[in-house]
Amino acid sequence: FSAFTPLQMASAMAQIANQGKRYAPALVDFIEDQEREKIQVFKPKLLSDLKLQDDTWKFIEQGLVAVTQRGGTSDRVYFGLNNELYLWQGLPYQVAAKTGTAQISDDPLDLRSHAWFSAYAPVDDPEITLTMVVEHGRSGSSACGPSISQLIRAYFADQPLQLNFID
Protein backbone atom coordinates (compact mmCIF):
# COMPACT_ATOMS: atom_id res chain seq x y z
CA PHE A 1 0.00 0.00 0.00
CA SER A 2 1.36 3.42 -0.97
CA ALA A 3 -0.18 6.82 -0.40
CA PHE A 4 1.04 10.02 -2.03
CA THR A 5 -0.39 13.51 -2.28
CA PRO A 6 -0.49 15.28 -5.65
CA LEU A 7 2.22 17.64 -4.36
CA GLN A 8 4.45 14.67 -3.48
CA MET A 9 3.93 13.20 -6.97
CA ALA A 10 4.70 16.55 -8.62
CA SER A 11 7.84 16.82 -6.48
CA ALA A 12 8.93 13.31 -7.52
CA MET A 13 8.34 14.10 -11.19
CA ALA A 14 10.28 17.36 -10.85
CA GLN A 15 13.12 15.44 -9.21
CA ILE A 16 13.29 13.20 -12.27
CA ALA A 17 13.16 16.25 -14.57
CA ASN A 18 16.05 17.75 -12.56
CA GLN A 19 18.04 14.49 -12.68
CA GLY A 20 17.93 13.90 -8.95
CA LYS A 21 17.77 17.39 -7.51
CA ARG A 22 14.72 17.80 -5.27
CA TYR A 23 13.74 21.36 -4.39
CA ALA A 24 11.32 22.59 -1.76
CA PRO A 25 7.94 23.46 -3.28
CA ALA A 26 7.44 27.21 -3.66
CA LEU A 27 4.44 29.31 -4.57
CA VAL A 28 6.25 32.58 -5.29
CA ASP A 29 9.44 33.26 -7.28
CA PHE A 30 9.60 36.98 -6.53
CA ILE A 31 7.67 40.02 -5.29
CA GLU A 32 7.40 43.20 -7.38
CA ASP A 33 6.57 46.75 -6.39
CA GLN A 34 4.13 49.02 -8.28
CA GLU A 35 6.79 49.85 -10.88
CA ARG A 36 7.34 46.13 -11.53
CA GLU A 37 10.76 46.23 -9.87
CA LYS A 38 11.64 43.04 -8.06
CA ILE A 39 11.88 43.87 -4.38
CA GLN A 40 12.35 40.32 -3.11
CA VAL A 41 13.57 37.22 -4.97
CA PHE A 42 13.18 33.75 -3.49
CA LYS A 43 15.93 31.29 -4.36
CA PRO A 44 15.12 27.61 -4.84
CA LYS A 45 15.99 25.53 -1.77
CA LEU A 46 17.72 22.24 -2.60
CA LEU A 47 16.47 19.47 -0.29
CA SER A 48 18.33 16.47 -1.71
CA ASP A 49 20.31 15.24 -4.69
CA LEU A 50 19.85 11.64 -5.83
CA LYS A 51 22.92 10.47 -7.72
CA LEU A 52 22.32 8.02 -10.58
CA GLN A 53 24.33 7.30 -13.69
CA ASP A 54 23.53 9.49 -16.71
CA ASP A 55 22.38 6.38 -18.62
CA THR A 56 19.89 5.60 -15.85
CA TRP A 57 18.38 9.11 -15.98
CA LYS A 58 18.17 8.83 -19.79
CA PHE A 59 16.43 5.45 -19.53
CA ILE A 60 13.85 6.80 -17.05
CA GLU A 61 13.25 9.85 -19.23
CA GLN A 62 12.79 7.72 -22.38
CA GLY A 63 10.13 5.68 -20.59
CA LEU A 64 8.27 8.81 -19.50
CA VAL A 65 8.45 10.34 -22.99
CA ALA A 66 7.16 7.08 -24.52
CA VAL A 67 3.92 7.62 -22.55
CA THR A 68 3.10 10.66 -24.75
CA GLN A 69 4.32 9.22 -28.06
CA ARG A 70 2.38 7.15 -30.62
CA GLY A 71 1.30 3.94 -28.94
CA GLY A 72 1.96 5.27 -25.42
CA THR A 73 -0.64 5.11 -22.67
CA SER A 74 -1.38 8.81 -23.11
CA ASP A 75 -0.99 9.15 -26.87
CA ARG A 76 -4.71 9.66 -27.38
CA VAL A 77 -8.07 9.42 -25.69
CA TYR A 78 -10.98 7.53 -27.18
CA PHE A 79 -14.56 8.79 -27.17
CA GLY A 80 -16.88 6.11 -28.43
CA LEU A 81 -15.83 3.70 -31.15
CA ASN A 82 -14.62 6.10 -33.84
CA ASN A 83 -13.62 9.32 -32.11
CA GLU A 84 -10.13 9.83 -30.76
CA LEU A 85 -8.31 12.89 -29.51
CA TYR A 86 -4.51 13.05 -29.84
CA LEU A 87 -3.24 14.83 -26.74
CA TRP A 88 0.34 15.75 -27.63
CA GLN A 89 0.46 16.26 -31.39
CA GLY A 90 1.60 19.58 -32.76
CA LEU A 91 3.83 20.54 -29.84
CA PRO A 92 7.34 21.83 -30.67
CA TYR A 93 8.79 19.99 -27.64
CA GLN A 94 8.43 16.62 -25.94
CA VAL A 95 6.43 15.98 -22.78
CA ALA A 96 7.38 13.33 -20.19
CA ALA A 97 4.48 11.81 -18.29
CA LYS A 98 3.19 9.01 -16.11
CA THR A 99 -0.42 7.96 -15.94
CA GLY A 100 -1.88 6.10 -13.03
CA THR A 101 -4.88 4.52 -11.39
CA ALA A 102 -5.42 4.25 -7.65
CA GLN A 103 -7.72 1.31 -7.01
CA ILE A 104 -10.29 1.29 -4.23
CA SER A 105 -10.28 -1.86 -2.10
CA ASP A 106 -14.05 -2.51 -2.09
CA ASP A 107 -14.42 -1.98 -5.87
CA PRO A 108 -13.89 -5.43 -7.48
CA LEU A 109 -14.93 -4.23 -10.96
CA ASP A 110 -12.59 -1.23 -10.77
CA LEU A 111 -15.40 1.23 -11.54
CA ARG A 112 -14.53 3.84 -8.90
CA SER A 113 -10.74 4.00 -9.19
CA HIS A 114 -9.08 7.37 -8.87
CA ALA A 115 -7.21 8.65 -11.94
CA TRP A 116 -3.94 10.55 -11.80
CA PHE A 117 -1.47 12.01 -14.22
CA SER A 118 1.91 13.66 -13.71
CA ALA A 119 4.02 15.37 -16.39
CA TYR A 120 6.86 17.76 -17.06
CA ALA A 121 7.85 19.79 -20.12
CA PRO A 122 9.79 20.47 -22.17
CA VAL A 123 11.91 17.35 -21.76
CA ASP A 124 15.11 19.04 -23.03
CA ASP A 125 14.89 21.96 -20.58
CA PRO A 126 12.10 21.34 -18.01
CA GLU A 127 10.16 24.40 -16.87
CA ILE A 128 6.85 23.07 -15.58
CA THR A 129 5.66 20.04 -13.65
CA LEU A 130 1.97 19.24 -13.25
CA THR A 131 0.09 16.56 -11.35
CA MET A 132 -3.66 16.02 -11.44
CA VAL A 133 -5.96 13.60 -9.60
CA VAL A 134 -9.60 12.98 -10.50
CA GLU A 135 -11.53 11.07 -7.88
CA HIS A 136 -13.34 8.10 -9.43
CA GLY A 137 -11.94 9.15 -12.85
CA ARG A 138 -10.86 5.53 -13.56
CA SER A 139 -8.17 6.41 -16.15
CA GLY A 140 -5.36 8.96 -15.87
CA SER A 141 -5.16 9.35 -19.64
CA SER A 142 -8.82 10.07 -20.26
CA ALA A 143 -9.76 11.83 -17.00
CA CYS A 144 -6.61 13.97 -16.61
CA GLY A 145 -4.70 13.85 -19.91
CA PRO A 146 -6.75 16.41 -21.87
CA SER A 147 -6.58 18.96 -19.02
CA ILE A 148 -2.86 18.44 -18.46
CA SER A 149 -2.27 18.84 -22.21
CA GLN A 150 -4.28 22.08 -22.28
CA LEU A 151 -2.49 23.45 -19.21
CA ILE A 152 0.95 22.76 -20.68
CA ARG A 153 -0.13 24.33 -23.97
CA ALA A 154 -1.49 27.39 -22.15
CA TYR A 155 1.68 27.77 -20.07
CA PHE A 156 3.86 27.85 -23.18
CA ALA A 157 1.25 29.80 -25.21
CA ASP A 158 1.08 26.98 -27.75
CA GLN A 159 -1.80 26.08 -30.01
CA PRO A 160 -4.68 24.77 -27.83
CA LEU A 161 -5.62 21.14 -28.07
CA GLN A 162 -8.05 20.80 -30.96
CA LEU A 163 -11.28 19.38 -29.61
CA ASN A 164 -12.73 18.52 -33.00
CA PHE A 165 -12.53 14.75 -33.12
CA ILE A 166 -11.03 12.63 -35.87
CA ASP A 167 -13.56 10.27 -37.43
mmCIF file of C-alpha atoms in Angstrom:
data_model
loop_
_atom_site.group_PDB
_atom_site.id
_atom_site.type_symbol
_atom_site.label_atom_id
_atom_site.label_comp_id
_atom_site.label_asym_id
_atom_site.label_seq_id
_atom_site.Cartn_x
_atom_site.Cartn_y
_atom_site.Cartn_z
ATOM 1 C CA PHE A 1 0.000 0.000 0.000
ATOM 2 C CA SER A 2 1.363 3.418 -0.971
ATOM 3 C CA ALA A 3 -0.181 6.823 -0.399
ATOM 4 C CA PHE A 4 1.037 10.022 -2.032
ATOM 5 C CA THR A 5 -0.386 13.511 -2.279
ATOM 6 C CA PRO A 6 -0.487 15.284 -5.654
ATOM 7 C CA LEU A 7 2.222 17.640 -4.362
ATOM 8 C CA GLN A 8 4.454 14.673 -3.480
ATOM 9 C CA MET A 9 3.934 13.199 -6.971
ATOM 10 C CA ALA A 10 4.703 16.547 -8.619
ATOM 11 C CA SER A 11 7.841 16.819 -6.477
ATOM 12 C CA ALA A 12 8.935 13.309 -7.515
ATOM 13 C CA MET A 13 8.344 14.102 -11.195
ATOM 14 C CA ALA A 14 10.276 17.363 -10.851
ATOM 15 C CA GLN A 15 13.122 15.441 -9.210
ATOM 16 C CA ILE A 16 13.286 13.198 -12.273
ATOM 17 C CA ALA A 17 13.161 16.251 -14.566
ATOM 18 C CA ASN A 18 16.053 17.751 -12.561
ATOM 19 C CA GLN A 19 18.039 14.486 -12.677
ATOM 20 C CA GLY A 20 17.930 13.905 -8.953
ATOM 21 C CA LYS A 21 17.773 17.392 -7.510
ATOM 22 C CA ARG A 22 14.716 17.804 -5.268
ATOM 23 C CA TYR A 23 13.736 21.357 -4.386
ATOM 24 C CA ALA A 24 11.319 22.590 -1.761
ATOM 25 C CA PRO A 25 7.939 23.464 -3.280
ATOM 26 C CA ALA A 26 7.438 27.208 -3.655
ATOM 27 C CA LEU A 27 4.442 29.315 -4.566
ATOM 28 C CA VAL A 28 6.254 32.578 -5.291
ATOM 29 C CA ASP A 29 9.442 33.262 -7.277
ATOM 30 C CA PHE A 30 9.602 36.981 -6.531
ATOM 31 C CA ILE A 31 7.673 40.017 -5.293
ATOM 32 C CA GLU A 32 7.398 43.197 -7.383
ATOM 33 C CA ASP A 33 6.567 46.746 -6.393
ATOM 34 C CA GLN A 34 4.129 49.024 -8.284
ATOM 35 C CA GLU A 35 6.786 49.854 -10.880
ATOM 36 C CA ARG A 36 7.336 46.128 -11.526
ATOM 37 C CA GLU A 37 10.759 46.227 -9.874
ATOM 38 C CA LYS A 38 11.643 43.036 -8.058
ATOM 39 C CA ILE A 39 11.879 43.870 -4.379
ATOM 40 C CA GLN A 40 12.354 40.320 -3.113
ATOM 41 C CA VAL A 41 13.574 37.217 -4.967
ATOM 42 C CA PHE A 42 13.177 33.748 -3.487
ATOM 43 C CA LYS A 43 15.932 31.295 -4.365
ATOM 44 C CA PRO A 44 15.118 27.611 -4.843
ATOM 45 C CA LYS A 45 15.989 25.532 -1.773
ATOM 46 C CA LEU A 46 17.722 22.240 -2.602
ATOM 47 C CA LEU A 47 16.472 19.472 -0.290
ATOM 48 C CA SER A 48 18.326 16.465 -1.708
ATOM 49 C CA ASP A 49 20.308 15.244 -4.695
ATOM 50 C CA LEU A 50 19.853 11.642 -5.829
ATOM 51 C CA LYS A 51 22.917 10.470 -7.721
ATOM 52 C CA LEU A 52 22.322 8.019 -10.584
ATOM 53 C CA GLN A 53 24.333 7.305 -13.687
ATOM 54 C CA ASP A 54 23.527 9.488 -16.708
ATOM 55 C CA ASP A 55 22.384 6.384 -18.618
ATOM 56 C CA THR A 56 19.892 5.603 -15.846
ATOM 57 C CA TRP A 57 18.384 9.105 -15.983
ATOM 58 C CA LYS A 58 18.174 8.833 -19.790
ATOM 59 C CA PHE A 59 16.431 5.445 -19.535
ATOM 60 C CA ILE A 60 13.852 6.796 -17.049
ATOM 61 C CA GLU A 61 13.247 9.847 -19.235
ATOM 62 C CA GLN A 62 12.794 7.716 -22.377
ATOM 63 C CA GLY A 63 10.126 5.685 -20.588
ATOM 64 C CA LEU A 64 8.270 8.815 -19.505
ATOM 65 C CA VAL A 65 8.453 10.343 -22.994
ATOM 66 C CA ALA A 66 7.156 7.084 -24.523
ATOM 67 C CA VAL A 67 3.915 7.620 -22.553
ATOM 68 C CA THR A 68 3.098 10.660 -24.746
ATOM 69 C CA GLN A 69 4.322 9.222 -28.064
ATOM 70 C CA ARG A 70 2.380 7.152 -30.619
ATOM 71 C CA GLY A 71 1.298 3.935 -28.943
ATOM 72 C CA GLY A 72 1.956 5.266 -25.419
ATOM 73 C CA THR A 73 -0.640 5.106 -22.667
ATOM 74 C CA SER A 74 -1.380 8.813 -23.107
ATOM 75 C CA ASP A 75 -0.991 9.153 -26.871
ATOM 76 C CA ARG A 76 -4.707 9.658 -27.384
ATOM 77 C CA VAL A 77 -8.068 9.417 -25.690
ATOM 78 C CA TYR A 78 -10.985 7.533 -27.185
ATOM 79 C CA PHE A 79 -14.563 8.793 -27.171
ATOM 80 C CA GLY A 80 -16.884 6.109 -28.431
ATOM 81 C CA LEU A 81 -15.829 3.701 -31.147
ATOM 82 C CA ASN A 82 -14.622 6.098 -33.838
ATOM 83 C CA ASN A 83 -13.625 9.319 -32.107
ATOM 84 C CA GLU A 84 -10.130 9.827 -30.756
ATOM 85 C CA LEU A 85 -8.308 12.891 -29.513
ATOM 86 C CA TYR A 86 -4.515 13.054 -29.840
ATOM 87 C CA LEU A 87 -3.240 14.830 -26.737
ATOM 88 C CA TRP A 88 0.342 15.748 -27.631
ATOM 89 C CA GLN A 89 0.457 16.258 -31.391
ATOM 90 C CA GLY A 90 1.605 19.583 -32.763
ATOM 91 C CA LEU A 91 3.834 20.536 -29.843
ATOM 92 C CA PRO A 92 7.338 21.831 -30.671
ATOM 93 C CA TYR A 93 8.793 19.993 -27.637
ATOM 94 C CA GLN A 94 8.425 16.624 -25.940
ATOM 95 C CA VAL A 95 6.428 15.984 -22.780
ATOM 96 C CA ALA A 96 7.385 13.328 -20.194
ATOM 97 C CA ALA A 97 4.479 11.807 -18.293
ATOM 98 C CA LYS A 98 3.193 9.011 -16.112
ATOM 99 C CA THR A 99 -0.423 7.960 -15.941
ATOM 100 C CA GLY A 100 -1.882 6.099 -13.026
ATOM 101 C CA THR A 101 -4.879 4.521 -11.392
ATOM 102 C CA ALA A 102 -5.424 4.249 -7.655
ATOM 103 C CA GLN A 103 -7.718 1.314 -7.008
ATOM 104 C CA ILE A 104 -10.289 1.287 -4.235
ATOM 105 C CA SER A 105 -10.277 -1.863 -2.102
ATOM 106 C CA ASP A 106 -14.045 -2.508 -2.094
ATOM 107 C CA ASP A 107 -14.423 -1.982 -5.869
ATOM 108 C CA PRO A 108 -13.894 -5.427 -7.483
ATOM 109 C CA LEU A 109 -14.934 -4.225 -10.960
ATOM 110 C CA ASP A 110 -12.594 -1.232 -10.771
ATOM 111 C CA LEU A 111 -15.404 1.229 -11.542
ATOM 112 C CA ARG A 112 -14.533 3.840 -8.895
ATOM 113 C CA SER A 113 -10.736 4.002 -9.189
ATOM 114 C CA HIS A 114 -9.078 7.374 -8.867
ATOM 115 C CA ALA A 115 -7.213 8.646 -11.937
ATOM 116 C CA TRP A 116 -3.943 10.550 -11.803
ATOM 117 C CA PHE A 117 -1.468 12.013 -14.217
ATOM 118 C CA SER A 118 1.911 13.663 -13.709
ATOM 119 C CA ALA A 119 4.016 15.369 -16.390
ATOM 120 C CA TYR A 120 6.864 17.762 -17.064
ATOM 121 C CA ALA A 121 7.848 19.792 -20.117
ATOM 122 C CA PRO A 122 9.794 20.469 -22.170
ATOM 123 C CA VAL A 123 11.912 17.353 -21.760
ATOM 124 C CA ASP A 124 15.109 19.040 -23.028
ATOM 125 C CA ASP A 125 14.892 21.959 -20.577
ATOM 126 C CA PRO A 126 12.102 21.342 -18.015
ATOM 127 C CA GLU A 127 10.157 24.396 -16.865
ATOM 128 C CA ILE A 128 6.847 23.072 -15.585
ATOM 129 C CA THR A 129 5.656 20.041 -13.655
ATOM 130 C CA LEU A 130 1.966 19.240 -13.248
ATOM 131 C CA THR A 131 0.086 16.555 -11.353
ATOM 132 C CA MET A 132 -3.656 16.020 -11.435
ATOM 133 C CA VAL A 133 -5.960 13.603 -9.605
ATOM 134 C CA VAL A 134 -9.602 12.985 -10.503
ATOM 135 C CA GLU A 135 -11.532 11.068 -7.880
ATOM 136 C CA HIS A 136 -13.340 8.104 -9.433
ATOM 137 C CA GLY A 137 -11.944 9.145 -12.847
ATOM 138 C CA ARG A 138 -10.855 5.529 -13.565
ATOM 139 C CA SER A 139 -8.169 6.413 -16.154
ATOM 140 C CA GLY A 140 -5.363 8.957 -15.873
ATOM 141 C CA SER A 141 -5.158 9.355 -19.639
ATOM 142 C CA SER A 142 -8.823 10.074 -20.258
ATOM 143 C CA ALA A 143 -9.761 11.830 -17.001
ATOM 144 C CA CYS A 144 -6.613 13.966 -16.612
ATOM 145 C CA GLY A 145 -4.701 13.850 -19.910
ATOM 146 C CA PRO A 146 -6.752 16.410 -21.867
ATOM 147 C CA SER A 147 -6.584 18.961 -19.020
ATOM 148 C CA ILE A 148 -2.855 18.440 -18.456
ATOM 149 C CA SER A 149 -2.266 18.835 -22.210
ATOM 150 C CA GLN A 150 -4.276 22.078 -22.283
ATOM 151 C CA LEU A 151 -2.487 23.448 -19.206
ATOM 152 C CA ILE A 152 0.954 22.762 -20.678
ATOM 153 C CA ARG A 153 -0.127 24.326 -23.973
ATOM 154 C CA ALA A 154 -1.486 27.393 -22.154
ATOM 155 C CA TYR A 155 1.679 27.774 -20.070
ATOM 156 C CA PHE A 156 3.859 27.846 -23.184
ATOM 157 C CA ALA A 157 1.245 29.800 -25.211
ATOM 158 C CA ASP A 158 1.078 26.978 -27.750
ATOM 159 C CA GLN A 159 -1.805 26.077 -30.009
ATOM 160 C CA PRO A 160 -4.680 24.772 -27.833
ATOM 161 C CA LEU A 161 -5.615 21.142 -28.075
ATOM 162 C CA GLN A 162 -8.052 20.803 -30.960
ATOM 163 C CA LEU A 163 -11.281 19.379 -29.609
ATOM 164 C CA ASN A 164 -12.730 18.519 -33.005
ATOM 165 C CA PHE A 165 -12.529 14.751 -33.118
ATOM 166 C CA ILE A 166 -11.026 12.628 -35.870
ATOM 167 C CA ASP A 167 -13.564 10.274 -37.432
#
